[in-house]
Short mmCIF file of C-alpha atoms in Angstrom, two decimals:
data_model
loop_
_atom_site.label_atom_id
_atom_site.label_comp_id
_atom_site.label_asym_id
_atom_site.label_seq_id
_atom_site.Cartn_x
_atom_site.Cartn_y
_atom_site.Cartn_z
CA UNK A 1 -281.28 -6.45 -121.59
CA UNK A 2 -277.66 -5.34 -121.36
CA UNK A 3 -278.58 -1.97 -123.14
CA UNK A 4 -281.46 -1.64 -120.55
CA UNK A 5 -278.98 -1.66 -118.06
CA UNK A 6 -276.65 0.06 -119.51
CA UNK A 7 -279.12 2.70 -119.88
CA UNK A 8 -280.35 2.49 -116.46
CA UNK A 9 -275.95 3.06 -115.56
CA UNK A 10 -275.73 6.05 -117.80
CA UNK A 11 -279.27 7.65 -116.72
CA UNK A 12 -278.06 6.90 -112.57
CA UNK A 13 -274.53 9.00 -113.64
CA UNK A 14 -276.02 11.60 -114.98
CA UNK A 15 -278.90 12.14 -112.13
CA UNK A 16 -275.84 12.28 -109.67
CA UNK A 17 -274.09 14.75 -111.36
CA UNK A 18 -277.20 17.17 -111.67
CA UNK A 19 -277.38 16.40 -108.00
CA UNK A 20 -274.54 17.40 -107.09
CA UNK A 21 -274.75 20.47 -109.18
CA UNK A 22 -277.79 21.34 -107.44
CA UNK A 23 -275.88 20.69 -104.17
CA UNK A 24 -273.30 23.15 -105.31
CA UNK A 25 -275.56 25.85 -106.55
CA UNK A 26 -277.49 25.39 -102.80
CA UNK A 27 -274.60 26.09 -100.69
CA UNK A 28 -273.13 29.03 -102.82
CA UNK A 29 -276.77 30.99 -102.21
CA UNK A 30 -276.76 29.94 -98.37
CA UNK A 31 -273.29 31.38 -98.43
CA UNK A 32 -274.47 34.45 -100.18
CA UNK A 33 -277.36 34.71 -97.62
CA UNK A 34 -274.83 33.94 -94.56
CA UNK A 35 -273.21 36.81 -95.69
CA UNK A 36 -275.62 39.25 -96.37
CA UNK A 37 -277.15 38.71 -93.12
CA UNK A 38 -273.91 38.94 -91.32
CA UNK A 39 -273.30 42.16 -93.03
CA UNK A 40 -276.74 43.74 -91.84
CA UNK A 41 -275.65 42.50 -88.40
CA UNK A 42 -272.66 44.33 -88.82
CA UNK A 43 -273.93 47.54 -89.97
CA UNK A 44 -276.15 47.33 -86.92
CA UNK A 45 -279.17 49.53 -88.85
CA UNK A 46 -282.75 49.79 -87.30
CA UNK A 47 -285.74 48.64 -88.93
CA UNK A 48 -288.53 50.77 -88.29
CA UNK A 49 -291.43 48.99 -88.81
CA UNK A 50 -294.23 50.89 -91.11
CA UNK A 51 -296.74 51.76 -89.10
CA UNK A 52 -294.43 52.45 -85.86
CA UNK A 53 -295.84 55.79 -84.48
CA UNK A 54 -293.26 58.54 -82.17
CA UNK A 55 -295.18 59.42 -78.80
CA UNK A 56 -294.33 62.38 -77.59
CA UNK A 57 -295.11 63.97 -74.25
CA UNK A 58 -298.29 65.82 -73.85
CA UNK A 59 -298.26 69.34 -73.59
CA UNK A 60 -299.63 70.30 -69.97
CA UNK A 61 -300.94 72.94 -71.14
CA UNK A 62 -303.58 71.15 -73.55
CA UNK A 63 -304.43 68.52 -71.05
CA UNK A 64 -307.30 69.06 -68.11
CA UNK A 65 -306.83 67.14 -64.89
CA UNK A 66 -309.25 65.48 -62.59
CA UNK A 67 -309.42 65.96 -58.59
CA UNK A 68 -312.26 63.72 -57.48
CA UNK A 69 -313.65 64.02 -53.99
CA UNK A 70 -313.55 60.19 -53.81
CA UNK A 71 -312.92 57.57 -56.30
CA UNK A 72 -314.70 55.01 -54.85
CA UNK A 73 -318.52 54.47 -53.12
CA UNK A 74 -319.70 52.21 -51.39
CA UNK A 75 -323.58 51.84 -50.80
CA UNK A 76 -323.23 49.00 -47.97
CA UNK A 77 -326.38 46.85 -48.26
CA UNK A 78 -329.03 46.99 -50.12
CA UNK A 79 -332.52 44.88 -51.15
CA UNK A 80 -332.53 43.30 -54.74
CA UNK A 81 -334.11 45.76 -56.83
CA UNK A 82 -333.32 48.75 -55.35
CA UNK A 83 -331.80 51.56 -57.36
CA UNK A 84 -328.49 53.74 -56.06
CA UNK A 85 -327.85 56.82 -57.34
CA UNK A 86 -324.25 59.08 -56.47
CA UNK A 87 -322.88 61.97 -57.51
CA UNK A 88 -318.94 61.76 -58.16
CA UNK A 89 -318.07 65.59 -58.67
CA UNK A 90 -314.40 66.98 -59.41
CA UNK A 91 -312.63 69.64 -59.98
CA UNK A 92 -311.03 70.40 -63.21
CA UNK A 93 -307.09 71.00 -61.69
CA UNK A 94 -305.16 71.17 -65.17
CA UNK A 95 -304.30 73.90 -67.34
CA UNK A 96 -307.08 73.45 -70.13
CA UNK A 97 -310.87 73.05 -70.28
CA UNK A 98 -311.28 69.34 -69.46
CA UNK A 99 -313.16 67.45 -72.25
CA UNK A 100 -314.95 64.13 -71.08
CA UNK A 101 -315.45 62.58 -74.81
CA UNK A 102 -317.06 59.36 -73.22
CA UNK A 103 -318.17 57.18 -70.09
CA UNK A 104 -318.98 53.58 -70.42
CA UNK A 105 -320.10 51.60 -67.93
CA UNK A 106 -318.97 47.60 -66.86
CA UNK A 107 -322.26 46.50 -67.21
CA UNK A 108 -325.62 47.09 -68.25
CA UNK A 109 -326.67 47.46 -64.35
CA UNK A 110 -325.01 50.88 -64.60
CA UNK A 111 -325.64 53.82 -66.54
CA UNK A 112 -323.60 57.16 -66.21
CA UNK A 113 -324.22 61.02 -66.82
CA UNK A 114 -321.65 63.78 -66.89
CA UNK A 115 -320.91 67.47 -67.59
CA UNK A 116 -321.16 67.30 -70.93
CA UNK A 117 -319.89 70.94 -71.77
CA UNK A 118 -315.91 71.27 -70.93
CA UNK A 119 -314.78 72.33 -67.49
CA UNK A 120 -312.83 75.07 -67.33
CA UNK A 121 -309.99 75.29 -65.20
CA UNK A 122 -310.84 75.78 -61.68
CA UNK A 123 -314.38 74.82 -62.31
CA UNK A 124 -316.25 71.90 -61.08
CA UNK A 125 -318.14 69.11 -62.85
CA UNK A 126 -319.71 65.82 -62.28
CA UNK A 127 -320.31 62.11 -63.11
CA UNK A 128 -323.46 60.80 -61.75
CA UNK A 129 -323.45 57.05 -61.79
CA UNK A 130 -326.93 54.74 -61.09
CA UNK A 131 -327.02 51.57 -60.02
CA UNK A 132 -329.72 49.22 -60.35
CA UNK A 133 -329.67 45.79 -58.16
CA UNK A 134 -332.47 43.70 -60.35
CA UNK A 135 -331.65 40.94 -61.19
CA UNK A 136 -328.10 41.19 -59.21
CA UNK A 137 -327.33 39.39 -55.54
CA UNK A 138 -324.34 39.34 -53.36
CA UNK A 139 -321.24 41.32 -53.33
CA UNK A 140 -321.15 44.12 -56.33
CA UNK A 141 -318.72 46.37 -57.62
CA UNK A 142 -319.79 48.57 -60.84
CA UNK A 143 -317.17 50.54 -62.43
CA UNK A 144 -317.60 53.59 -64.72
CA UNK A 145 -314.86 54.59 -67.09
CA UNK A 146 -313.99 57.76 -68.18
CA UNK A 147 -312.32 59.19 -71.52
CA UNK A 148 -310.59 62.34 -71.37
CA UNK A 149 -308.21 64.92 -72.25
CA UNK A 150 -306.37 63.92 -69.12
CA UNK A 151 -303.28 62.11 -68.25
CA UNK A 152 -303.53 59.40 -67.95
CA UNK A 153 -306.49 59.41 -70.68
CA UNK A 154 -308.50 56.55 -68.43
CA UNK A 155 -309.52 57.07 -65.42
CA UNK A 156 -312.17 54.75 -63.05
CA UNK A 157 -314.64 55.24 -60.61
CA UNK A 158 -316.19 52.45 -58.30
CA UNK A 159 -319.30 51.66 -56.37
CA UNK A 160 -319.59 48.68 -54.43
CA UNK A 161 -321.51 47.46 -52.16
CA UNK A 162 -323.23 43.75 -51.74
CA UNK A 163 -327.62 43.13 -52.37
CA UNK A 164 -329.61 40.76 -50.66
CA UNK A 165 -331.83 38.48 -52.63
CA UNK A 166 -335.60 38.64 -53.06
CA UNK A 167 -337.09 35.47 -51.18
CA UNK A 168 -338.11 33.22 -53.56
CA UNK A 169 -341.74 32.42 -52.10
CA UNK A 170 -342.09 36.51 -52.02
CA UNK A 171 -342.47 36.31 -55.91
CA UNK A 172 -345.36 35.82 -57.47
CA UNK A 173 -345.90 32.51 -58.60
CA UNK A 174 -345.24 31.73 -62.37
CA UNK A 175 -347.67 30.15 -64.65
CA UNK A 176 -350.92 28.60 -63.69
CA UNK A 177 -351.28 25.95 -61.03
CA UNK A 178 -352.96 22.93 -60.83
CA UNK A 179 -355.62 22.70 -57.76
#
């Protein structure tokens, strides 16, 4: 029993010693961290990141440059399933042919069409935009937007306008009915 605990003693001692070893060992690389990190603070060097990209201004004379009549319609009232239709035309007031690459539309209500060949400068061109109410009630606002050589490269146009329901006992009835 007494070498059992004597054991136990001499096992404790030497686990405290390795412990504090480790201890030691631990602080010297935190020190050795502390100081590297104080000495990149000190050298006060950038990190650029890997896939960090330099913008550089836009060369006006590469870009086109809209000048819309209006930006916005507005069709006022309309019946539920009516269909709107307006020409948004513009001139093309930059220094290059303007390029419309894409329009997409906010919603599947909408569809737009557009001068698909490039506008010189000067020139004129057009988005048409449609509208169609099915379906839709109350206040509505469709938005087309435009991709271009252009700065900004975004740019919006806006209908709005609000559609009055369908009555519901104008509909035809649905399904058969009982008599």
């Amino acid at each position: 029993m007494k070498i059992n605990l004597l054991s136990a003693v001499a096992l404790s001692a030497v686990m405290m010693v390795s412990c504090s070893q480790k201890g030691d060992d631990q602080a010297e690389k935190i020190k050795a961290l502390e100081d590297k990190i104080a000495a990149l603070e000190g050298a006060n060097t950038a990190v650029n990141p890997v896939n960090a990209q330099t913008t550089t201004e836009a060369d006006p004379s590469t870009l086109g440059s809209f000048q819309f009549a209006e930006m916005e319609y507005d069709f006022g009232t309309i019946n539920e399933g009516q269909v709107i239709e307006h020409l948004f035309n513009f001139t093309n007031n930059g220094q290059a042919p303007l390029v419309i690459s894409n329009i997409t539309a906010s919603c599947g209500c909408t569809s737009p069409d557009w001068t698909k060949t490039p506008v010189q400068p000067g020139e004129q061109g057009f988005v048409k935009v449609v509208f169609n109410s099915a379906a839709k009630s109350g206040a509505q606002a469709p938005t087309v937007t435009i991709q271009a050589n252009t700065n900004p490269t975004v740019t919006r146009l806006r209908m709005k306008g609000s559609v009055t329901p369908k009555l519901a006992g104008a509909a035809a009835p649905a399904g058969p009915l009982k008599r």
